[in-house]
XYZ file of N, CA and C in Angstrom:
708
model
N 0.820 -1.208 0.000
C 0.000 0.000 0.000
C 0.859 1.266 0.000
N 1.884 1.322 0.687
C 2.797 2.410 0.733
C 3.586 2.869 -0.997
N 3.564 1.485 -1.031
C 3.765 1.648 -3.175
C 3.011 2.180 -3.437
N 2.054 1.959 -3.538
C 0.596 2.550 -4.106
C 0.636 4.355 -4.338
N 0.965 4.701 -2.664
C 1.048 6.093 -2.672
C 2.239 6.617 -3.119
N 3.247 6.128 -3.071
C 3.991 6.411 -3.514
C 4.014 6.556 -5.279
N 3.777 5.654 -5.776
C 3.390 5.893 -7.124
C 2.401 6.931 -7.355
N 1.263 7.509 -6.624
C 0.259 8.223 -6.701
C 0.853 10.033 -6.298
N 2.220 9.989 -5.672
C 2.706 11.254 -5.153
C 3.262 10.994 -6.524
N 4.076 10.634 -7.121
C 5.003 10.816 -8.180
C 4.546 11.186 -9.443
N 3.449 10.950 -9.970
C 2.257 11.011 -10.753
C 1.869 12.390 -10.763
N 1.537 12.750 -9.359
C 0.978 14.129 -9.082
C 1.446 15.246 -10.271
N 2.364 15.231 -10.598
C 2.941 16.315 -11.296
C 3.253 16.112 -12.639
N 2.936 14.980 -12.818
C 3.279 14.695 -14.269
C 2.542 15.359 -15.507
N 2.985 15.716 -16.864
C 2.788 16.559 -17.916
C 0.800 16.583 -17.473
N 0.372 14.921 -18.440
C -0.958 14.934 -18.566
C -1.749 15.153 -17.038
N -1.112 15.288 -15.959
C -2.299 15.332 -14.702
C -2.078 17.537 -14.307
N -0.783 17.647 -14.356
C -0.696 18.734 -14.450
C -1.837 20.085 -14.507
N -2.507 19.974 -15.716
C -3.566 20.119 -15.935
C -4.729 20.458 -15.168
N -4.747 19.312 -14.298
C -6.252 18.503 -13.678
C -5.844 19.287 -12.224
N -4.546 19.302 -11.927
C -4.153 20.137 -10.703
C -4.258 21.124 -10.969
N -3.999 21.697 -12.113
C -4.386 23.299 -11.432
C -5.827 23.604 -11.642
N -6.850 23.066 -12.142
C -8.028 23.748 -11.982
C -9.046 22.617 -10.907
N -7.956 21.330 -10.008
C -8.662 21.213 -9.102
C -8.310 22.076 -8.129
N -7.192 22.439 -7.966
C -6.624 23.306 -7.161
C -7.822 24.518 -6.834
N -7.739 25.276 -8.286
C -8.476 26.508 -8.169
C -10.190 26.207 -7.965
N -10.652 25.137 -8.436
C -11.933 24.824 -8.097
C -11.779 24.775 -6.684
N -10.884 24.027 -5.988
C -10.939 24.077 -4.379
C -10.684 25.189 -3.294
N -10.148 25.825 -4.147
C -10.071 27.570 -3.512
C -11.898 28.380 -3.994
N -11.656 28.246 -4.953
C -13.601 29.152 -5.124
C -14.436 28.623 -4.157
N -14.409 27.111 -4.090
C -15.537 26.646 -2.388
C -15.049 27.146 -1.870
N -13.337 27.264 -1.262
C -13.407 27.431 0.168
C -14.155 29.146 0.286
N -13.723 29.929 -0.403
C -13.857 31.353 -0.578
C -15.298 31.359 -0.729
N -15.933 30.826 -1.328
C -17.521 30.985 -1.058
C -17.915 30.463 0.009
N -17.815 29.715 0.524
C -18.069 29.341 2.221
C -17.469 29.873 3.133
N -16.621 30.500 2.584
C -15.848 31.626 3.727
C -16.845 32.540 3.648
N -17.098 32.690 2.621
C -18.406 34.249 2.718
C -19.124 34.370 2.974
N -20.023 33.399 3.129
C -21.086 33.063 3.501
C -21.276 32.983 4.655
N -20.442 32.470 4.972
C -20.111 32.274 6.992
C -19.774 33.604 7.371
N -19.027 34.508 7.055
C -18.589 35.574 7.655
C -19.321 36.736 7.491
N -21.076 36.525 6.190
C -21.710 37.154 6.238
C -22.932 36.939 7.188
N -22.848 35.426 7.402
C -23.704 34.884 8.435
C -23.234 35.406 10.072
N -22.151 35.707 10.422
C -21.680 35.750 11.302
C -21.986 36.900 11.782
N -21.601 38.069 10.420
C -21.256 39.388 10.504
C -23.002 39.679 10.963
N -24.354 39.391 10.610
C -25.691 39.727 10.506
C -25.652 39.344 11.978
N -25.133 37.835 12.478
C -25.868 37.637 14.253
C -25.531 38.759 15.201
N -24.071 39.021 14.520
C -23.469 39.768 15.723
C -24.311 41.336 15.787
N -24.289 41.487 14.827
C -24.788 43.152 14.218
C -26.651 43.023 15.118
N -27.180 41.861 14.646
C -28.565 41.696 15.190
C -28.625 41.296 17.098
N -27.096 40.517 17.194
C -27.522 40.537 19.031
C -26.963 42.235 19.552
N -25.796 42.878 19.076
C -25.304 43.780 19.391
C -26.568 45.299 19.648
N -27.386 45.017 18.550
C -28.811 45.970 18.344
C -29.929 45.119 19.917
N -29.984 43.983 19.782
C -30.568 43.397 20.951
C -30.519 43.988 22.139
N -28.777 44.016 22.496
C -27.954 43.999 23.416
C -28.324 45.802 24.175
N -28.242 46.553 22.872
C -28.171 48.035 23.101
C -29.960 48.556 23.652
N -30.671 47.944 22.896
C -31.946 47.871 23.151
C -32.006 47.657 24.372
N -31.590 46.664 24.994
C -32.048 46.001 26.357
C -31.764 46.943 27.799
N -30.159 47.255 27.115
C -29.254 47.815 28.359
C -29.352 49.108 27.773
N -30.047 49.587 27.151
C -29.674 51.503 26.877
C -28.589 51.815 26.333
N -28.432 53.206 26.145
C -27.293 53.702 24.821
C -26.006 53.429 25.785
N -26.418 53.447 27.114
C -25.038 53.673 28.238
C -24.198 52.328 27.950
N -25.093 51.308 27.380
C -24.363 50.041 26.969
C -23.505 50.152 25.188
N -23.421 51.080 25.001
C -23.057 50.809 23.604
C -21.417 50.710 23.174
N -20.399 51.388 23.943
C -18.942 50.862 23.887
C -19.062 49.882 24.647
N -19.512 49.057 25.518
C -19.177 47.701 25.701
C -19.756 46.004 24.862
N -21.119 46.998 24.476
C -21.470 45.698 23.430
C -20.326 46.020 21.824
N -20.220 47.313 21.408
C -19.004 47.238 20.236
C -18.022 46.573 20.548
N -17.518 46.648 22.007
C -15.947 45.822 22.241
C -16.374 44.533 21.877
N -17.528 43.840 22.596
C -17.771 42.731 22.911
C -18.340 42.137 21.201
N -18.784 42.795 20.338
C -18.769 42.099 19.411
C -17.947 42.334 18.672
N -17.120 43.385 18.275
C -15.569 43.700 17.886
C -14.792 42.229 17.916
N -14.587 41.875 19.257
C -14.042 40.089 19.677
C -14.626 39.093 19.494
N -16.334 39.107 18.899
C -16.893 38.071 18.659
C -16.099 37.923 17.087
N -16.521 39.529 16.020
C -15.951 39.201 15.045
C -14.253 39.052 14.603
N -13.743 39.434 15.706
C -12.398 38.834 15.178
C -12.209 37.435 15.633
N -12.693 36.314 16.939
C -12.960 35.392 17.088
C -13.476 34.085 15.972
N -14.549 34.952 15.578
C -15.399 34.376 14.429
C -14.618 34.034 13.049
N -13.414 35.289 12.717
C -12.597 35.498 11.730
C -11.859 34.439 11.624
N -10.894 34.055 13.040
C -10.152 33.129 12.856
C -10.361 31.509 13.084
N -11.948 31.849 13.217
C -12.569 30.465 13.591
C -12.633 30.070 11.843
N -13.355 31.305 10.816
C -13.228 30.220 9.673
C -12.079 30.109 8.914
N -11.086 30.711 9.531
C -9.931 30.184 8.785
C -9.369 28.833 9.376
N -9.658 28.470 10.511
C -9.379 27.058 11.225
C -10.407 26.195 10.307
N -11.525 26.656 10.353
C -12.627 25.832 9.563
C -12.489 25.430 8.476
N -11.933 26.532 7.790
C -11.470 26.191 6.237
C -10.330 25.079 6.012
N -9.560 24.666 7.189
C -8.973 23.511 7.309
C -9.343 22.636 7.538
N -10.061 22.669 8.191
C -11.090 20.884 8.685
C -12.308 20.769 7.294
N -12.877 22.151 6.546
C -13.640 21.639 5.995
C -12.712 21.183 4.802
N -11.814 21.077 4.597
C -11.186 20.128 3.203
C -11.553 19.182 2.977
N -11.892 18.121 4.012
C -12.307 16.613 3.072
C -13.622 17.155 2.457
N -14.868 17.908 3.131
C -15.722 18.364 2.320
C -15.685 18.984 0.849
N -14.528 19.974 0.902
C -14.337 20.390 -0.522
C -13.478 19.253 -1.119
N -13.025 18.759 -0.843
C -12.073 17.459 -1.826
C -13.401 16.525 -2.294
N -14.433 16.250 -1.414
C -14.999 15.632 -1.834
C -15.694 15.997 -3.200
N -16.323 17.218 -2.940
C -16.881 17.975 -4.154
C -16.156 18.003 -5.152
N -14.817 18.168 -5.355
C -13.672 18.851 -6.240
C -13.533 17.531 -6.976
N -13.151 15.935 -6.227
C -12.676 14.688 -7.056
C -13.813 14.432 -7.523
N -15.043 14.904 -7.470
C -16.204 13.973 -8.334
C -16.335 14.496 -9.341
N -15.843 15.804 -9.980
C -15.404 16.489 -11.497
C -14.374 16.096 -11.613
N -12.939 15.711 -11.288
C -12.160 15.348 -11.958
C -11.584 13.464 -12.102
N -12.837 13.061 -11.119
C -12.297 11.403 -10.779
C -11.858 10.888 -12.113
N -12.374 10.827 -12.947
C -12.232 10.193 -14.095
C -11.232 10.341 -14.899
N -10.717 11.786 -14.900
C -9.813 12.290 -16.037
C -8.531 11.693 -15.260
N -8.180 11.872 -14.011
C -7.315 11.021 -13.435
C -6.859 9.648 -13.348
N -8.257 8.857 -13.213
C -8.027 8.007 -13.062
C -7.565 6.897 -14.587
N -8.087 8.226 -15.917
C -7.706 7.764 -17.220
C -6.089 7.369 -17.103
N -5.185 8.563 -16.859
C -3.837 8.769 -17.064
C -3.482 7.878 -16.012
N -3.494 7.651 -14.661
C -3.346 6.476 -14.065
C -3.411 5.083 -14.633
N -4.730 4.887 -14.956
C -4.952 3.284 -16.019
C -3.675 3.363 -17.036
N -3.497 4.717 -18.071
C -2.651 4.511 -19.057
C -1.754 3.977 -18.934
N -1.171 4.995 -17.481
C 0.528 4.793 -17.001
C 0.851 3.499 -16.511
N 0.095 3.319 -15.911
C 0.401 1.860 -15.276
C 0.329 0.639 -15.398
N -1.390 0.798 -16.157
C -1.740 -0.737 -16.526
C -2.428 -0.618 -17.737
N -1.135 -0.307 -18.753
C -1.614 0.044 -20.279
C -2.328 -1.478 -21.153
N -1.738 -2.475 -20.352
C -2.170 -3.780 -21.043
C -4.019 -4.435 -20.445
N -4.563 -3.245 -19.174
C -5.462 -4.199 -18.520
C -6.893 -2.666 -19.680
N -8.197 -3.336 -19.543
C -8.793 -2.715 -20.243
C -9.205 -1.287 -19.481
N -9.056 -0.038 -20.378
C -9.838 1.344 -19.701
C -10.409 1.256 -19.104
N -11.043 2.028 -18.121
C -12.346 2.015 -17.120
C -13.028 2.752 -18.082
N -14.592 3.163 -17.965
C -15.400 3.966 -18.556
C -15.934 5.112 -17.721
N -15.857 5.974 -17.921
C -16.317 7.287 -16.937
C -17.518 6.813 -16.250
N -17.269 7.569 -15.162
C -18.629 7.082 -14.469
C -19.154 8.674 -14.467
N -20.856 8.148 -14.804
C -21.764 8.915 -14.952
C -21.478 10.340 -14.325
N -20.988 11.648 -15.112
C -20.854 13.005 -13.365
C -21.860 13.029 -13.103
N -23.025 12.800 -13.137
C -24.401 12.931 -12.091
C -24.382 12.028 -10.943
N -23.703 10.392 -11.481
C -23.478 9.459 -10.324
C -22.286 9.969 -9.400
N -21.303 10.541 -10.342
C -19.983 11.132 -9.037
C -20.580 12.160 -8.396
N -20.826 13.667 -9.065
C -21.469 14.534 -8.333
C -21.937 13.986 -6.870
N -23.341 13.225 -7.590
C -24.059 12.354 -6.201
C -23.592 12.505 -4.964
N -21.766 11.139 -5.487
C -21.419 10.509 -4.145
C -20.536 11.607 -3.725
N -20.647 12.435 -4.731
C -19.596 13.371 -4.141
C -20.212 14.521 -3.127
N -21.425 14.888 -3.526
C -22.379 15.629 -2.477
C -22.654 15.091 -1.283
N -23.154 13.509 -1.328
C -22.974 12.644 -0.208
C -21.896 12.534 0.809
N -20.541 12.617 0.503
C -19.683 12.398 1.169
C -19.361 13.932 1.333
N -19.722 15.042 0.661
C -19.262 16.308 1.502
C -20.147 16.454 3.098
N -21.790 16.019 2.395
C -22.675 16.582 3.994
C -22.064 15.430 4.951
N -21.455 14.304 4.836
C -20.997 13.326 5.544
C -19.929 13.800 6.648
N -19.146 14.574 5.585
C -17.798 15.326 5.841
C -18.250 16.377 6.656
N -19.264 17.190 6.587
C -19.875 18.204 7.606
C -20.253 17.958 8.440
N -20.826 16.581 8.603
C -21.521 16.474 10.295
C -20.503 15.854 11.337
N -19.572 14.894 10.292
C -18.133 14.342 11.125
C -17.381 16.148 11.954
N -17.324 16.974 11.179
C -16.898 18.352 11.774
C -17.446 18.650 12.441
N -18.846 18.687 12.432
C -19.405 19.740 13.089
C -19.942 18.675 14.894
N -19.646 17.414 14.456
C -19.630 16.837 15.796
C -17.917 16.336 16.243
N -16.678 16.748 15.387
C -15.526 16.625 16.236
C -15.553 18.074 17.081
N -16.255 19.162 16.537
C -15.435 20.989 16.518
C -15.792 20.641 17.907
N -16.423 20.523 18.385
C -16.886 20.424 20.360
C -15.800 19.894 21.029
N -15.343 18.677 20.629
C -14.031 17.965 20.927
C -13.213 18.179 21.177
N -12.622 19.096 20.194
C -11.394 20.030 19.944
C -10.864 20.390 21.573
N -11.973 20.710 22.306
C -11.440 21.523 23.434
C -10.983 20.446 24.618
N -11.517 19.133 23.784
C -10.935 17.943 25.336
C -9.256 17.606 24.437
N -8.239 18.322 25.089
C -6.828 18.117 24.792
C -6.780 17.488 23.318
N -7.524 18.159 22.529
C -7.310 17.551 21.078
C -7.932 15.807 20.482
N -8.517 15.686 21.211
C -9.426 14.251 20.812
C -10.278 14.257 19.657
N -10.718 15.564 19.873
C -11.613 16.157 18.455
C -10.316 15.927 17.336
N -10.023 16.145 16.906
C -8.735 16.440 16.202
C -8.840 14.240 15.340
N -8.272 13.510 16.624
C -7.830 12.064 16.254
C -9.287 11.642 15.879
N -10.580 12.324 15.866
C -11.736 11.354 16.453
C -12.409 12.070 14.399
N -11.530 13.348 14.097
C -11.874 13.992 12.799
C -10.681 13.267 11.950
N -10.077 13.019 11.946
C -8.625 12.542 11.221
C -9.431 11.015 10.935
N -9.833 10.140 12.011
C -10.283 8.692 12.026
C -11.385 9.007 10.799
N -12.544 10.177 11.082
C -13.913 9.755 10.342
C -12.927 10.197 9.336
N -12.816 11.144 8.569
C -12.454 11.682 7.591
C -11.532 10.388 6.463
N -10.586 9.361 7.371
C -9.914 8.025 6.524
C -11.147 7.707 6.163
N -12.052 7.437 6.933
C -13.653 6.500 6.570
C -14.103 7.081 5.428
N -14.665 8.169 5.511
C -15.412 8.983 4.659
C -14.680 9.230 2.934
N -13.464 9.636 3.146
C -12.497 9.882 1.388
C -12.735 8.377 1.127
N -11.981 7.721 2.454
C -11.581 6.159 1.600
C -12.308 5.546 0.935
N -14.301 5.709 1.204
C -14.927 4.631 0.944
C -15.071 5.981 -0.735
N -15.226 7.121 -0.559
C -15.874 7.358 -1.589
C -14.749 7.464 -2.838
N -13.416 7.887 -2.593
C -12.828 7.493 -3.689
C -12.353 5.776 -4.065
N -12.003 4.827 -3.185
C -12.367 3.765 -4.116
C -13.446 3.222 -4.659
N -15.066 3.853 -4.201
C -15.640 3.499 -4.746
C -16.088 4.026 -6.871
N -15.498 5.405 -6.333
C -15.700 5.979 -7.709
C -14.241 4.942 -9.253
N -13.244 4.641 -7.967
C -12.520 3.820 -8.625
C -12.569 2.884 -9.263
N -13.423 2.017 -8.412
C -14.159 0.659 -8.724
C -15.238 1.086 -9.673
N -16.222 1.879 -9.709
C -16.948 1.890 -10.130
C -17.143 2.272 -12.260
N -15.341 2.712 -12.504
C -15.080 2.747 -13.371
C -15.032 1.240 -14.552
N -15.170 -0.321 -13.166
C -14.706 -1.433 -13.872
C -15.701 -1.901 -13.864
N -16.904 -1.821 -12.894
C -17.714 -2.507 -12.652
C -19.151 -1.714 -12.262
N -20.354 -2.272 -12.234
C -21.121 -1.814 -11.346
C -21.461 -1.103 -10.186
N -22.564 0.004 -9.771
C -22.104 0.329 -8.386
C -22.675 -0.387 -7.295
N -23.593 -1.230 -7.784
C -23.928 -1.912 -6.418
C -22.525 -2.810 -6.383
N -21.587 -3.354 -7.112
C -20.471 -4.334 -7.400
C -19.700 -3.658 -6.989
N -19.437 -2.440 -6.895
C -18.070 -1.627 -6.312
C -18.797 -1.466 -4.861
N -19.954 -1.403 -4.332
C -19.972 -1.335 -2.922
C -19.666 -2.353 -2.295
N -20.233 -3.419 -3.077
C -20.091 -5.047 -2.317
C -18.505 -5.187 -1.838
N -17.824 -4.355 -3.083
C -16.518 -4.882 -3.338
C -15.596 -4.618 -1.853
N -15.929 -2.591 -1.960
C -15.557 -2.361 -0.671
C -15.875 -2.859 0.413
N -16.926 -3.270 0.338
C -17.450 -3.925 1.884
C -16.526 -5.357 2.081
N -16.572 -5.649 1.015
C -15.738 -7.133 1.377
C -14.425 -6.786 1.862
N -13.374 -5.728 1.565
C -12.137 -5.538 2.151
C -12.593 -3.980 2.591
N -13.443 -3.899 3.897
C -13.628 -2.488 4.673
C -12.212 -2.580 5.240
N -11.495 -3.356 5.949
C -10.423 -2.973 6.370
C -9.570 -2.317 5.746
N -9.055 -3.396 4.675
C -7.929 -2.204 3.838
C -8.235 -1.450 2.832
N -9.364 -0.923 2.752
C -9.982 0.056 2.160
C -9.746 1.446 3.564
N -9.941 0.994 4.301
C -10.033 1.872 5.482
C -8.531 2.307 5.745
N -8.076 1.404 5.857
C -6.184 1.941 5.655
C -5.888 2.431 4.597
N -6.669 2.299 3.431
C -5.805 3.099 1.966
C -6.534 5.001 2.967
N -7.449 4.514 3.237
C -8.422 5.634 3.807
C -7.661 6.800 4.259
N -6.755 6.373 5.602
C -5.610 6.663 6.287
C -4.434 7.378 5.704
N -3.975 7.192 4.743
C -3.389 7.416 3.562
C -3.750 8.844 3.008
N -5.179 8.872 2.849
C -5.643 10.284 2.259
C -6.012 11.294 2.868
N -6.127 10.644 4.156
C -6.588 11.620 5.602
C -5.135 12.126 5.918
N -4.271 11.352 5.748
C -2.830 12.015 6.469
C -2.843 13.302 5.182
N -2.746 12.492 4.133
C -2.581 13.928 3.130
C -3.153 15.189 3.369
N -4.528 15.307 3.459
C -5.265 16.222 3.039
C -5.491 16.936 4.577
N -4.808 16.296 5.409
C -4.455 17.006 7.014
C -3.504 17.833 6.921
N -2.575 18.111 5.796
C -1.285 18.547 5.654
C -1.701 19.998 4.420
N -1.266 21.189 5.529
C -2.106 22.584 4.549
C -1.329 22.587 3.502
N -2.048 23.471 2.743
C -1.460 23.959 1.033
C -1.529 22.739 0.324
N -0.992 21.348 0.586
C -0.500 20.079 0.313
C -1.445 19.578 -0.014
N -2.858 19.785 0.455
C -4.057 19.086 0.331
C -4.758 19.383 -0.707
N -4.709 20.604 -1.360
C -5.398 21.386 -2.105
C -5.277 19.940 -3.471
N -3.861 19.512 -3.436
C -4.103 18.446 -4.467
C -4.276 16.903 -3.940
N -5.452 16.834 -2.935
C -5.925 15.489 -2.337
C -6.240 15.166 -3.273
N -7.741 15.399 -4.222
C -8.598 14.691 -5.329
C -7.260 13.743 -6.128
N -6.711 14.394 -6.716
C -5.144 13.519 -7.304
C -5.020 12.670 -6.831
N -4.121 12.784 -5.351
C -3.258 12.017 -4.695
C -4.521 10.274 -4.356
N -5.729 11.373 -3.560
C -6.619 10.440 -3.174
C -7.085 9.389 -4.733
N -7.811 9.911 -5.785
C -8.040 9.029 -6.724
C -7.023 8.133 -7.301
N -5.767 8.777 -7.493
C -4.549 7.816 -8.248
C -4.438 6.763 -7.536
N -4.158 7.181 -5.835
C -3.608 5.800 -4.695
C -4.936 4.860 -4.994
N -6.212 5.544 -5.072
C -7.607 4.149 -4.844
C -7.697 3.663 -5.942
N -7.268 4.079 -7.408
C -6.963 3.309 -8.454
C -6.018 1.824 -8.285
N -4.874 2.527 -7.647
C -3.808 1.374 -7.462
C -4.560 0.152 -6.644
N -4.924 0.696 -5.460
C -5.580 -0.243 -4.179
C -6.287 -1.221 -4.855
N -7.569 -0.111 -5.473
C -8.409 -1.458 -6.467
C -7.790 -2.335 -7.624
N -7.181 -1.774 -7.865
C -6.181 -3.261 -9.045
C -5.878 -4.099 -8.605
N -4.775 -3.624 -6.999
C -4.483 -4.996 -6.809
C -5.396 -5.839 -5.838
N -6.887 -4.865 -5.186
C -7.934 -5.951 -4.776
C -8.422 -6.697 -5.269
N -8.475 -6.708 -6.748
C -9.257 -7.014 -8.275
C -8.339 -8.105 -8.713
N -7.515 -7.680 -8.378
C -6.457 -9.244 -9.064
C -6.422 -10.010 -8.139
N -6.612 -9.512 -6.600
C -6.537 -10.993 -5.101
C -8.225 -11.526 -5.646
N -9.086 -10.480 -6.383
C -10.453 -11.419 -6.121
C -10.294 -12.535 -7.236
N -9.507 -12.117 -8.294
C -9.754 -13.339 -9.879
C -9.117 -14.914 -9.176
């Protein structure tokens, strides 16, 4: 398995994937930046609406202490979604590899296993799908580690664990699903959840690692290409 990734880092940069990185790259910056905005316009309205609450309640005599006090909510808030924008990556990776699973996983098949037959694109309405699926998946794993966070970092190992679960099953399944069926690529995974779950591990360490992650969809689809070949050749 460590081959696997290893072949899948080396790849990363090559002429034909080249390409596919920079506009997954930049596709994965426009989410984060639109969910940054959104949040910080969401943020910016509570504070502005309790701060008016606040002044209402306690009189004008309250009004430099509710500005301080939401002054620190919004710089609080500020650096909360830039932390956020790190944990939400498997969410945007998820979104980002279900437009490019395929084109990757072409130049992978080429490079490697020019003698075994192409995969066939899988449907983008079926990737989209699993790819929407595994982002809200990816949101509730966050939004029930972020509480965590504050017991000495448990949140942290307990988001790292779901997050192997969550990439692993959905990029080998889009992998598999290039050779075979998708009820046949679920069965498939289910039959080796374990080392599906360790290739898992693999993509979670990546995409835990800033700037570095921006090219998970890559790293993650090339390595679950490899994984499934050689699960596919232990099943013949």
């Amino acid at each position: 398995m460590l081959d696997d990734a290893i072949k899948a880092i080396n790849q990363l940069f090559s002429p034909p994937l080249r390409a596919v990185l920079w506009k997954s790259i930049g596709l994965a910056l426009a989410l984060i930046v639109v969910v940054g905005i959104v949040l910080e316009r969401l943020i910016v309205h509570l504070v502005d609406a309790g701060s008016a609450s606040a002044e209402a309640s306690f009189g004008t005599s309250a009004h430099w202490p509710v500005s301080a006090v939401a002054w620190l909510l919004s710089i609080a808030a500020g650096l909360g979604i830039i932390v956020g924008s790190v944990m939400l990556m498997p969410a945007v990776t998820a979104m980002v590899g279900s437009f490019f699973a395929d084109q990757i996983a072409d130049e992978v098949e080429r490079e490697h296993y020019p003698a075994d037959p192409l995969g066939k694109a899988v449907p983008l309405w079926l990737a989209l799908w699993e790819g929407i699926k595994t982002a809200l998946l990816a949101l509730v794993v966050y939004l029930c580690a972020a509480p965590l966070l504050l017991f000495a970092g448990f949140g942290a190992v307990v988001f790292f664990l779901a997050t192997a679960y969550v990439l692993g099953r959905e990029y080998f399944e889009l992998a598999a699903m290039r050779l075979r069926p998708h009820a046949e690529a679920k069965a498939l995974r289910r039959r080796n959840a374990g080392v599906v779950y360790v290739g898992g591990l693999f993509i979670a360490a990546f995409v835990s690692i800033p700037i570095v992650n921006l090219a998970t969809p890559l790293f993650a689809m090339a390595f679950m290409v490899h994984l499934h070949k050689r699960l596919s050749g232990k099943a013949l």
